Short mmCIF file of C-alpha atoms in Angstrom, two decimals:
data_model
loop_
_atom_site.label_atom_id
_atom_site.label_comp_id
_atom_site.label_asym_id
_atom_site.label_seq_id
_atom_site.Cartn_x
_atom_site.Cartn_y
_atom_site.Cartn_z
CA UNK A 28 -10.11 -19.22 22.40
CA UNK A 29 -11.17 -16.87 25.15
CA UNK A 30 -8.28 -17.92 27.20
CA UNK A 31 -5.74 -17.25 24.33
CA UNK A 32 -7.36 -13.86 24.24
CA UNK A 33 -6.98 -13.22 27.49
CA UNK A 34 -3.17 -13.98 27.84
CA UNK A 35 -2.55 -12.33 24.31
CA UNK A 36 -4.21 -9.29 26.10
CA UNK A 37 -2.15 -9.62 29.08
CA UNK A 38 0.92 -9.58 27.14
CA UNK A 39 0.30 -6.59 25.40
CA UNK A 40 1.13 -5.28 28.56
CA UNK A 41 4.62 -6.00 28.27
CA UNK A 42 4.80 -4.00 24.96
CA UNK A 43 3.22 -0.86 26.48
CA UNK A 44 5.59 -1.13 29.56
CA UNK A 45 8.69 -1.49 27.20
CA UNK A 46 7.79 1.73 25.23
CA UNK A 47 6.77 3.95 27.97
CA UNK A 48 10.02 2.81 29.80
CA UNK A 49 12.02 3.31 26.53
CA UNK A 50 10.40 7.01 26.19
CA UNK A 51 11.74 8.22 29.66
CA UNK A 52 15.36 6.95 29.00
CA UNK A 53 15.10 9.31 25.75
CA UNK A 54 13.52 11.72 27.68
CA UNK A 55 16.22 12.20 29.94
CA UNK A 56 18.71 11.51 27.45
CA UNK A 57 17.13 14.70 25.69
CA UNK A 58 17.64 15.94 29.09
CA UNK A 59 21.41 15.52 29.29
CA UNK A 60 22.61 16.06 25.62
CA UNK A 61 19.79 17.85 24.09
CA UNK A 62 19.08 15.73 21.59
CA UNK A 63 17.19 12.48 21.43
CA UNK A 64 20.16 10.62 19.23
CA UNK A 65 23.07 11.37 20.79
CA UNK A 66 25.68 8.84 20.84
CA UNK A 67 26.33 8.71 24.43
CA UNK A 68 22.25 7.86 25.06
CA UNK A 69 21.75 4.36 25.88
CA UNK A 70 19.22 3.79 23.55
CA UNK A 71 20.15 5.08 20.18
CA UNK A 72 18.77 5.50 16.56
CA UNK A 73 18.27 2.06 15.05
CA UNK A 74 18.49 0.16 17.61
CA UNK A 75 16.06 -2.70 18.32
CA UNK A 76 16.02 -4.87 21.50
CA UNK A 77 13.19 -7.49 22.81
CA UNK A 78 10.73 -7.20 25.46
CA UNK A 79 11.51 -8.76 28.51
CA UNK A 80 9.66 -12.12 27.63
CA UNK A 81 10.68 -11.74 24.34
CA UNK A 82 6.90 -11.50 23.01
CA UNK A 83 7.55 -7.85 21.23
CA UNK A 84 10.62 -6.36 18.90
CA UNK A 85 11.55 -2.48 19.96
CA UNK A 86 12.31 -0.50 17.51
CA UNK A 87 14.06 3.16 18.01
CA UNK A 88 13.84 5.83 15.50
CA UNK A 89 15.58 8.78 16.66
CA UNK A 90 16.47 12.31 15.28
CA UNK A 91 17.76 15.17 16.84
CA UNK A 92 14.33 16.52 18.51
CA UNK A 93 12.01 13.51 17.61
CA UNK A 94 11.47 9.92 18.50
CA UNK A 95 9.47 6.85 17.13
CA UNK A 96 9.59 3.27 19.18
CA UNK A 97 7.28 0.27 17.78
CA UNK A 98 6.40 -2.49 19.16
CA UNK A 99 6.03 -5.54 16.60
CA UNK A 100 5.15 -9.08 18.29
CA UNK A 101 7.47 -11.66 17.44
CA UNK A 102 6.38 -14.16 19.52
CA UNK A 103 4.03 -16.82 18.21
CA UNK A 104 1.73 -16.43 20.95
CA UNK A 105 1.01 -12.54 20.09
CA UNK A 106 2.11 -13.07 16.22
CA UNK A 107 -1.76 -14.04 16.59
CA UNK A 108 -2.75 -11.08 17.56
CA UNK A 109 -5.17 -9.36 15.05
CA UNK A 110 -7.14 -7.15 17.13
CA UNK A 111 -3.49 -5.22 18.03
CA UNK A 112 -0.44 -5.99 15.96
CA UNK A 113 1.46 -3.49 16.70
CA UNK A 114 2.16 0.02 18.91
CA UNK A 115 3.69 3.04 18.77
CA UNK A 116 4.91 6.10 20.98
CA UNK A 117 6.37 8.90 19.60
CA UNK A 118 7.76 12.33 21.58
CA UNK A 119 4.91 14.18 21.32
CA UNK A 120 3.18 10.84 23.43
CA UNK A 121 1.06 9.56 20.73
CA UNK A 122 -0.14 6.30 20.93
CA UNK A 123 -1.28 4.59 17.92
CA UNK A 124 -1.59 0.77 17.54
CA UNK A 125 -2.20 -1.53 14.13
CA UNK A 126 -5.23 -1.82 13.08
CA UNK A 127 -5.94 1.69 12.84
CA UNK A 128 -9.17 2.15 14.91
CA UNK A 129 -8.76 -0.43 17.79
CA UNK A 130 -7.90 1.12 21.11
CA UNK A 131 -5.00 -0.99 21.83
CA UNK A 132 -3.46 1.62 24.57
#
């Protein structure tokens, strides 16, 4: 069990990294266009994409001057993952994770 902790903890990792990296490419699509959703941004509103080792779901919420990206496991391996289920970044740079309380970032 401590093991499995240890990699699920290691993992999260991957999440963090995939939302921080998703941020900047909004951030300097905000840069180029303005706005967060443009069309021509490479990450738009509503899209959703998989980490890297396909152990988190990103989701993209976008509006004209805001952005929300989740991170929601999918893998079974982090689908076990009670202490932090889920993250979140938003434009402002909050960071909140699920369960509320648990200091995930």
């Amino acid at each position: 069990p401590s093991y499995q902790n240890s990699v699920r903890k290691a993992y999260r990792a991957e999440a963090m990294d995939a939302l921080l990296d998703t941020a900047q490419r909004l951030e300097r699509c905000f840069t180029s266009y303005g706005t967060y959703d443009n069309a021509s941004c490479p990450v738009v509103n509503g899209s959703t994409f998989n980490t890297g080792k396909a152990n988190y779901s990103i989701a993209v919420t976008s509006a004209p001057a805001t952005y929300s990206l989740t991170a929601t496991p999918i893998s079974a391996q982090q689908l076990k993952d009670t202490q932090c289920a889920s993250f979140t970044l938003t434009n402002t740079g909050a960071k909140s994770s699920t369960p509320a309380g648990n200091t995930c970032w």
